[in-house]
Short mmCIF file of N, CA and C in Angstrom, two decimals:
data_model
loop_
_atom_site.label_atom_id
_atom_site.label_comp_id
_atom_site.label_asym_id
_atom_site.label_seq_id
_atom_site.Cartn_x
_atom_site.Cartn_y
_atom_site.Cartn_z
N MET L 265 13.10 -8.24 -6.01
CA MET L 265 12.82 -7.10 -6.84
C MET L 265 13.80 -6.00 -6.47
N LYS L 266 14.53 -5.48 -7.42
CA LYS L 266 15.57 -4.50 -7.14
C LYS L 266 15.22 -3.16 -7.77
N MET L 267 15.33 -2.12 -6.98
CA MET L 267 15.16 -0.76 -7.46
C MET L 267 16.49 -0.05 -7.23
N PRO L 268 17.34 0.03 -8.24
CA PRO L 268 18.68 0.57 -8.05
C PRO L 268 18.66 2.04 -7.65
N ASN L 269 19.72 2.42 -6.92
CA ASN L 269 19.92 3.81 -6.52
C ASN L 269 18.72 4.38 -5.78
N SER L 270 18.17 3.62 -4.85
CA SER L 270 17.03 4.13 -4.10
C SER L 270 17.15 3.73 -2.65
N ASN L 271 16.28 4.29 -1.85
CA ASN L 271 16.20 3.92 -0.44
C ASN L 271 15.18 2.83 -0.20
N PHE L 272 14.68 2.22 -1.29
CA PHE L 272 13.71 1.14 -1.17
C PHE L 272 14.43 -0.13 -0.76
N ILE L 273 13.82 -0.87 0.15
CA ILE L 273 14.38 -2.15 0.60
C ILE L 273 14.06 -3.20 -0.45
N GLN L 274 15.07 -3.95 -0.85
CA GLN L 274 14.91 -4.94 -1.90
C GLN L 274 14.18 -6.18 -1.39
N ILE L 275 13.31 -6.71 -2.23
CA ILE L 275 12.65 -7.99 -1.98
C ILE L 275 13.42 -9.03 -2.76
N LYS L 276 13.89 -10.06 -2.07
CA LYS L 276 14.75 -11.05 -2.72
C LYS L 276 14.03 -11.89 -3.75
N GLN L 277 12.79 -12.29 -3.45
CA GLN L 277 12.09 -13.18 -4.36
C GLN L 277 10.59 -12.95 -4.28
N LEU L 278 9.95 -12.90 -5.44
CA LEU L 278 8.51 -12.78 -5.49
C LEU L 278 7.90 -14.17 -5.41
N GLU L 279 6.77 -14.30 -4.73
CA GLU L 279 6.11 -15.59 -4.58
C GLU L 279 5.33 -15.98 -5.83
N GLY L 280 4.68 -15.01 -6.45
CA GLY L 280 3.85 -15.30 -7.62
C GLY L 280 4.47 -14.76 -8.88
N ASP L 281 3.72 -14.85 -9.97
CA ASP L 281 4.17 -14.31 -11.25
C ASP L 281 3.87 -12.81 -11.29
N LEU L 282 4.83 -12.03 -11.74
CA LEU L 282 4.68 -10.58 -11.79
C LEU L 282 3.57 -10.18 -12.76
N LEU L 283 2.63 -9.37 -12.27
CA LEU L 283 1.56 -8.83 -13.09
C LEU L 283 1.82 -7.38 -13.46
N VAL L 284 2.20 -6.57 -12.46
CA VAL L 284 2.47 -5.16 -12.71
C VAL L 284 3.37 -4.62 -11.60
N SER L 285 4.23 -3.70 -11.97
CA SER L 285 5.07 -3.01 -11.01
C SER L 285 5.11 -1.54 -11.39
N LEU L 286 4.70 -0.69 -10.46
CA LEU L 286 4.66 0.75 -10.70
C LEU L 286 5.52 1.46 -9.67
N ARG L 287 6.13 2.54 -10.09
CA ARG L 287 6.84 3.40 -9.15
C ARG L 287 6.41 4.82 -9.43
N GLN L 288 5.89 5.47 -8.41
CA GLN L 288 5.40 6.82 -8.56
C GLN L 288 5.90 7.63 -7.37
N HIS L 289 6.75 8.59 -7.64
CA HIS L 289 7.32 9.44 -6.60
C HIS L 289 8.02 8.58 -5.54
N GLN L 290 7.54 8.59 -4.31
CA GLN L 290 8.18 7.85 -3.23
C GLN L 290 7.40 6.58 -2.86
N LEU L 291 6.71 5.99 -3.83
CA LEU L 291 5.93 4.79 -3.58
C LEU L 291 6.13 3.79 -4.71
N GLY L 292 6.48 2.57 -4.33
CA GLY L 292 6.58 1.47 -5.29
C GLY L 292 5.46 0.48 -5.01
N CYS L 293 4.77 0.04 -6.06
CA CYS L 293 3.66 -0.89 -5.91
C CYS L 293 3.89 -2.06 -6.86
N THR L 294 3.90 -3.27 -6.33
CA THR L 294 4.09 -4.47 -7.13
C THR L 294 2.94 -5.43 -6.86
N LEU L 295 2.38 -5.98 -7.93
CA LEU L 295 1.31 -6.95 -7.83
C LEU L 295 1.74 -8.22 -8.54
N THR L 296 1.65 -9.35 -7.84
CA THR L 296 1.90 -10.64 -8.47
C THR L 296 0.61 -11.46 -8.35
N THR L 297 0.65 -12.66 -8.86
CA THR L 297 -0.52 -13.52 -8.77
C THR L 297 -0.80 -13.96 -7.34
N LYS L 298 0.13 -13.72 -6.41
CA LYS L 298 -0.05 -14.15 -5.02
C LYS L 298 0.11 -13.06 -3.97
N GLU L 299 0.61 -11.88 -4.36
CA GLU L 299 0.96 -10.90 -3.33
C GLU L 299 0.92 -9.47 -3.84
N ILE L 300 0.89 -8.56 -2.88
CA ILE L 300 1.07 -7.13 -3.13
C ILE L 300 2.27 -6.70 -2.31
N ILE L 301 3.16 -5.95 -2.94
CA ILE L 301 4.32 -5.40 -2.25
C ILE L 301 4.25 -3.89 -2.40
N LEU L 302 4.21 -3.19 -1.27
CA LEU L 302 4.17 -1.74 -1.25
C LEU L 302 5.45 -1.24 -0.63
N GLN L 303 6.14 -0.35 -1.34
CA GLN L 303 7.44 0.12 -0.88
C GLN L 303 7.47 1.64 -0.78
N LYS L 304 7.96 2.09 0.38
CA LYS L 304 8.26 3.49 0.61
C LYS L 304 9.74 3.51 1.01
N PRO L 305 10.38 4.66 0.97
CA PRO L 305 11.78 4.67 1.40
C PRO L 305 11.93 4.08 2.80
N HIS L 306 12.80 3.12 2.90
CA HIS L 306 13.21 2.47 4.16
C HIS L 306 12.17 1.54 4.77
N VAL L 307 11.03 1.30 4.11
CA VAL L 307 10.04 0.35 4.63
C VAL L 307 9.30 -0.31 3.47
N THR L 308 9.07 -1.60 3.62
CA THR L 308 8.33 -2.38 2.63
C THR L 308 7.24 -3.16 3.34
N TYR L 309 6.06 -3.20 2.73
CA TYR L 309 4.95 -4.00 3.23
C TYR L 309 4.71 -5.14 2.25
N HIS L 310 4.76 -6.36 2.73
CA HIS L 310 4.55 -7.55 1.91
C HIS L 310 3.25 -8.21 2.36
N ILE L 311 2.27 -8.28 1.46
CA ILE L 311 0.94 -8.78 1.81
C ILE L 311 0.54 -9.85 0.80
N PHE L 312 0.20 -11.04 1.29
CA PHE L 312 -0.33 -12.07 0.41
C PHE L 312 -1.79 -11.75 0.11
N LEU L 313 -2.20 -11.96 -1.14
CA LEU L 313 -3.57 -11.68 -1.53
C LEU L 313 -4.56 -12.45 -0.67
N ALA L 314 -4.21 -13.68 -0.29
CA ALA L 314 -5.09 -14.51 0.54
C ALA L 314 -5.31 -13.90 1.93
N ASP L 315 -4.42 -13.00 2.36
CA ASP L 315 -4.53 -12.39 3.69
C ASP L 315 -5.29 -11.06 3.67
N ILE L 316 -5.70 -10.59 2.49
CA ILE L 316 -6.41 -9.32 2.39
C ILE L 316 -7.89 -9.54 2.69
N LEU L 317 -8.39 -8.80 3.67
CA LEU L 317 -9.81 -8.85 4.01
C LEU L 317 -10.60 -7.80 3.23
N GLY L 318 -9.96 -6.68 2.89
CA GLY L 318 -10.63 -5.64 2.14
C GLY L 318 -9.71 -4.49 1.79
N ILE L 319 -10.04 -3.82 0.71
CA ILE L 319 -9.36 -2.58 0.30
C ILE L 319 -10.47 -1.59 0.01
N ILE L 320 -10.52 -0.51 0.80
CA ILE L 320 -11.58 0.47 0.61
C ILE L 320 -10.98 1.87 0.54
N PRO L 321 -11.62 2.75 -0.24
CA PRO L 321 -11.16 4.14 -0.27
C PRO L 321 -11.30 4.74 1.12
N SER L 322 -10.39 5.61 1.46
CA SER L 322 -10.41 6.26 2.76
C SER L 322 -10.28 7.75 2.56
N SER L 323 -11.21 8.50 3.10
CA SER L 323 -11.19 9.94 2.96
C SER L 323 -9.99 10.53 3.68
N THR L 324 -9.27 11.43 3.01
CA THR L 324 -8.14 12.08 3.66
C THR L 324 -8.61 13.19 4.60
N LYS L 325 -9.92 13.46 4.63
CA LYS L 325 -10.44 14.45 5.58
C LYS L 325 -10.30 13.94 7.01
N ARG L 326 -10.36 12.62 7.18
CA ARG L 326 -10.17 12.02 8.50
C ARG L 326 -8.75 11.46 8.55
N GLN L 327 -7.82 12.30 8.87
CA GLN L 327 -6.41 11.92 8.88
C GLN L 327 -6.12 10.91 9.99
N PRO L 328 -5.17 10.02 9.77
CA PRO L 328 -4.75 9.14 10.85
C PRO L 328 -4.25 9.96 12.04
N LEU L 329 -4.33 9.39 13.23
CA LEU L 329 -3.98 10.11 14.45
C LEU L 329 -2.58 10.70 14.42
N HIS L 330 -1.61 9.99 13.84
CA HIS L 330 -0.24 10.50 13.86
C HIS L 330 -0.08 11.75 13.00
N LEU L 331 -1.05 12.03 12.11
CA LEU L 331 -0.96 13.24 11.29
C LEU L 331 -1.57 14.46 11.98
N GLU L 332 -2.34 14.24 13.05
CA GLU L 332 -2.94 15.37 13.76
C GLU L 332 -1.88 16.31 14.31
N TRP L 333 -0.77 15.76 14.73
CA TRP L 333 0.32 16.58 15.26
C TRP L 333 0.81 17.55 14.20
N PHE L 334 0.95 17.08 12.95
CA PHE L 334 1.38 17.96 11.87
C PHE L 334 0.38 19.09 11.66
N GLN L 335 -0.90 18.76 11.72
CA GLN L 335 -1.93 19.79 11.53
C GLN L 335 -1.88 20.82 12.64
N GLU L 336 -1.63 20.39 13.87
CA GLU L 336 -1.52 21.32 14.99
C GLU L 336 -0.35 22.27 14.78
N MET L 337 0.67 21.82 14.09
CA MET L 337 1.84 22.66 13.82
C MET L 337 1.65 23.52 12.57
N GLY L 338 0.47 23.42 11.94
CA GLY L 338 0.20 24.20 10.74
C GLY L 338 0.67 23.55 9.46
N ILE L 339 1.05 22.29 9.54
CA ILE L 339 1.49 21.54 8.36
C ILE L 339 0.31 20.69 7.90
N HIS L 340 -0.07 20.83 6.65
CA HIS L 340 -1.21 20.07 6.13
C HIS L 340 -0.73 19.17 5.00
N PRO L 341 -0.42 17.91 5.33
CA PRO L 341 0.06 17.00 4.29
C PRO L 341 -1.02 16.72 3.26
N SER L 342 -0.59 16.56 2.02
CA SER L 342 -1.54 16.19 0.98
C SER L 342 -0.97 14.99 0.23
N PHE L 343 -1.86 14.18 -0.28
CA PHE L 343 -1.45 13.00 -1.01
C PHE L 343 -1.79 13.19 -2.48
N ARG L 344 -0.90 12.78 -3.35
CA ARG L 344 -1.14 12.90 -4.79
C ARG L 344 -2.13 11.86 -5.28
N ASN L 345 -2.22 10.76 -4.58
CA ASN L 345 -3.13 9.68 -4.95
C ASN L 345 -4.18 9.52 -3.86
N PRO L 346 -5.34 8.97 -4.24
CA PRO L 346 -6.36 8.68 -3.22
C PRO L 346 -5.82 7.68 -2.20
N CYS L 347 -6.24 7.82 -0.97
CA CYS L 347 -5.82 6.88 0.08
C CYS L 347 -6.76 5.69 0.13
N TYR L 348 -6.19 4.56 0.44
CA TYR L 348 -6.95 3.33 0.61
C TYR L 348 -6.58 2.70 1.93
N ARG L 349 -7.59 2.09 2.56
CA ARG L 349 -7.37 1.33 3.78
C ARG L 349 -7.36 -0.14 3.38
N ILE L 350 -6.21 -0.78 3.59
CA ILE L 350 -6.08 -2.20 3.31
C ILE L 350 -6.16 -2.93 4.65
N THR L 351 -7.19 -3.74 4.81
CA THR L 351 -7.38 -4.51 6.03
C THR L 351 -6.90 -5.93 5.77
N VAL L 352 -5.99 -6.40 6.62
CA VAL L 352 -5.36 -7.70 6.39
C VAL L 352 -5.40 -8.57 7.64
N LYS L 353 -5.36 -9.88 7.40
CA LYS L 353 -5.18 -10.83 8.50
C LYS L 353 -3.72 -10.79 8.95
N LYS L 354 -2.82 -10.60 7.97
CA LYS L 354 -1.38 -10.61 8.28
C LYS L 354 -0.64 -9.84 7.19
N LEU L 355 0.38 -9.11 7.60
CA LEU L 355 1.32 -8.50 6.66
C LEU L 355 2.71 -8.59 7.25
N CYS L 356 3.68 -8.52 6.39
CA CYS L 356 5.07 -8.51 6.83
C CYS L 356 5.63 -7.12 6.57
N LEU L 357 6.07 -6.45 7.62
CA LEU L 357 6.71 -5.15 7.53
C LEU L 357 8.21 -5.39 7.53
N ILE L 358 8.89 -4.85 6.53
CA ILE L 358 10.33 -5.01 6.42
C ILE L 358 10.96 -3.63 6.47
N ASN L 359 11.86 -3.42 7.43
CA ASN L 359 12.60 -2.16 7.48
C ASN L 359 14.08 -2.47 7.71
N ARG L 360 14.87 -1.45 7.94
CA ARG L 360 16.32 -1.66 8.09
C ARG L 360 16.67 -2.48 9.32
N SER L 361 15.74 -2.59 10.27
CA SER L 361 16.00 -3.35 11.50
C SER L 361 15.60 -4.82 11.39
N GLY L 362 14.82 -5.17 10.37
CA GLY L 362 14.43 -6.57 10.21
C GLY L 362 13.04 -6.74 9.64
N ARG L 363 12.50 -7.96 9.81
CA ARG L 363 11.17 -8.34 9.32
C ARG L 363 10.25 -8.53 10.52
N TYR L 364 9.04 -7.99 10.41
CA TYR L 364 8.08 -8.08 11.50
C TYR L 364 6.71 -8.46 10.95
N ASP L 365 6.11 -9.50 11.48
CA ASP L 365 4.76 -9.88 11.10
C ASP L 365 3.77 -9.10 11.95
N LYS L 366 2.77 -8.54 11.29
CA LYS L 366 1.69 -7.81 11.97
C LYS L 366 0.39 -8.53 11.64
N TYR L 367 -0.41 -8.78 12.66
CA TYR L 367 -1.65 -9.54 12.49
C TYR L 367 -2.86 -8.66 12.74
N GLY L 368 -3.91 -8.88 11.94
CA GLY L 368 -5.17 -8.15 12.13
C GLY L 368 -4.98 -6.65 12.15
N THR L 369 -4.49 -6.10 11.06
CA THR L 369 -4.15 -4.68 11.05
C THR L 369 -4.66 -4.00 9.80
N ASP L 370 -4.67 -2.68 9.83
CA ASP L 370 -5.02 -1.85 8.68
C ASP L 370 -3.79 -1.09 8.23
N LEU L 371 -3.69 -0.89 6.94
CA LEU L 371 -2.62 -0.09 6.36
C LEU L 371 -3.29 1.01 5.55
N LEU L 372 -3.05 2.27 5.90
CA LEU L 372 -3.61 3.41 5.18
C LEU L 372 -2.51 3.95 4.29
N ILE L 373 -2.74 3.89 2.97
CA ILE L 373 -1.67 4.26 2.04
C ILE L 373 -2.26 4.86 0.77
N PRO L 374 -1.62 5.91 0.22
CA PRO L 374 -2.08 6.45 -1.06
C PRO L 374 -1.65 5.52 -2.20
N LEU L 375 -2.60 5.10 -3.01
CA LEU L 375 -2.30 4.19 -4.12
C LEU L 375 -2.79 4.80 -5.43
N PRO L 376 -2.00 4.66 -6.48
CA PRO L 376 -2.43 5.16 -7.79
C PRO L 376 -3.69 4.42 -8.26
N ASP L 377 -4.62 5.15 -8.87
CA ASP L 377 -5.83 4.53 -9.40
C ASP L 377 -5.49 3.40 -10.38
N ARG L 378 -4.42 3.60 -11.12
CA ARG L 378 -3.99 2.59 -12.10
C ARG L 378 -3.65 1.27 -11.41
N PHE L 379 -3.04 1.33 -10.22
CA PHE L 379 -2.69 0.12 -9.48
C PHE L 379 -3.96 -0.56 -8.95
N ILE L 380 -4.89 0.24 -8.44
CA ILE L 380 -6.16 -0.30 -7.96
C ILE L 380 -6.90 -0.99 -9.11
N GLN L 381 -6.85 -0.40 -10.29
CA GLN L 381 -7.51 -1.01 -11.45
C GLN L 381 -6.87 -2.36 -11.78
N HIS L 382 -5.56 -2.47 -11.68
CA HIS L 382 -4.89 -3.76 -11.91
C HIS L 382 -5.34 -4.79 -10.88
N ILE L 383 -5.50 -4.37 -9.63
CA ILE L 383 -5.98 -5.29 -8.59
C ILE L 383 -7.38 -5.79 -8.96
N ARG L 384 -8.25 -4.87 -9.40
CA ARG L 384 -9.61 -5.26 -9.80
C ARG L 384 -9.59 -6.24 -10.98
N ASP L 385 -8.74 -5.95 -11.96
CA ASP L 385 -8.73 -6.72 -13.21
C ASP L 385 -8.03 -8.07 -13.10
N LYS L 386 -7.03 -8.16 -12.23
CA LYS L 386 -6.14 -9.33 -12.29
C LYS L 386 -6.12 -10.20 -11.04
N THR L 387 -7.01 -9.92 -10.09
CA THR L 387 -7.06 -10.76 -8.89
C THR L 387 -8.48 -11.27 -8.68
N ASP L 388 -8.62 -12.16 -7.73
CA ASP L 388 -9.93 -12.70 -7.38
C ASP L 388 -10.65 -11.85 -6.34
N LEU L 389 -10.04 -10.73 -5.94
CA LEU L 389 -10.71 -9.85 -4.98
C LEU L 389 -11.96 -9.27 -5.64
N ILE L 390 -13.03 -9.18 -4.89
CA ILE L 390 -14.31 -8.70 -5.41
C ILE L 390 -14.39 -7.19 -5.25
N SER L 391 -14.74 -6.50 -6.33
CA SER L 391 -14.85 -5.04 -6.31
C SER L 391 -16.30 -4.66 -6.00
N ILE L 392 -16.47 -3.81 -5.00
CA ILE L 392 -17.78 -3.29 -4.65
C ILE L 392 -17.76 -1.80 -4.94
N PRO L 393 -18.69 -1.30 -5.78
CA PRO L 393 -18.68 0.12 -6.11
C PRO L 393 -18.86 0.98 -4.87
N THR L 394 -18.16 2.10 -4.84
CA THR L 394 -18.31 3.07 -3.76
C THR L 394 -18.67 4.41 -4.38
N HIS L 395 -19.19 5.28 -3.57
CA HIS L 395 -19.57 6.61 -4.05
C HIS L 395 -18.75 7.65 -3.33
N MET L 396 -17.45 7.50 -3.39
CA MET L 396 -16.55 8.40 -2.69
C MET L 396 -15.92 9.35 -3.69
N ASN L 397 -15.96 10.62 -3.39
CA ASN L 397 -15.31 11.61 -4.25
C ASN L 397 -13.90 11.83 -3.77
N HIS L 398 -12.96 11.79 -4.70
CA HIS L 398 -11.57 12.05 -4.36
C HIS L 398 -11.26 13.51 -4.64
N PRO L 399 -10.45 14.15 -3.79
CA PRO L 399 -10.14 15.57 -4.00
C PRO L 399 -9.38 15.79 -5.28
#
């Protein structure tokens, strides 16, 4: 998958058939029949659908630990999209230094509601209603 004139790392080949590909600001989201590819400048996360244990909304009120430093400095990051915690058995992190497999990990990332809706509509993942209010 190629995104010309960007800092996104290219994926050479998709495993499944392309269902949807969105690009919003500094985030690229691709869904195929077999995988999810999430791209930010200089880093790509490649996750097979079979390796996903869950995707749940995550309140931005409880910031990840690495963001606490920014808050201490008076910087309050905000996300344009709701954050989701993707829990996986395995993901492949691709950056400029190479490819790295991560096992039993969580990925906290802001995802467009439209992309989440495509995941609900076009995959075998089971959707469980939540009662979370997004800012």
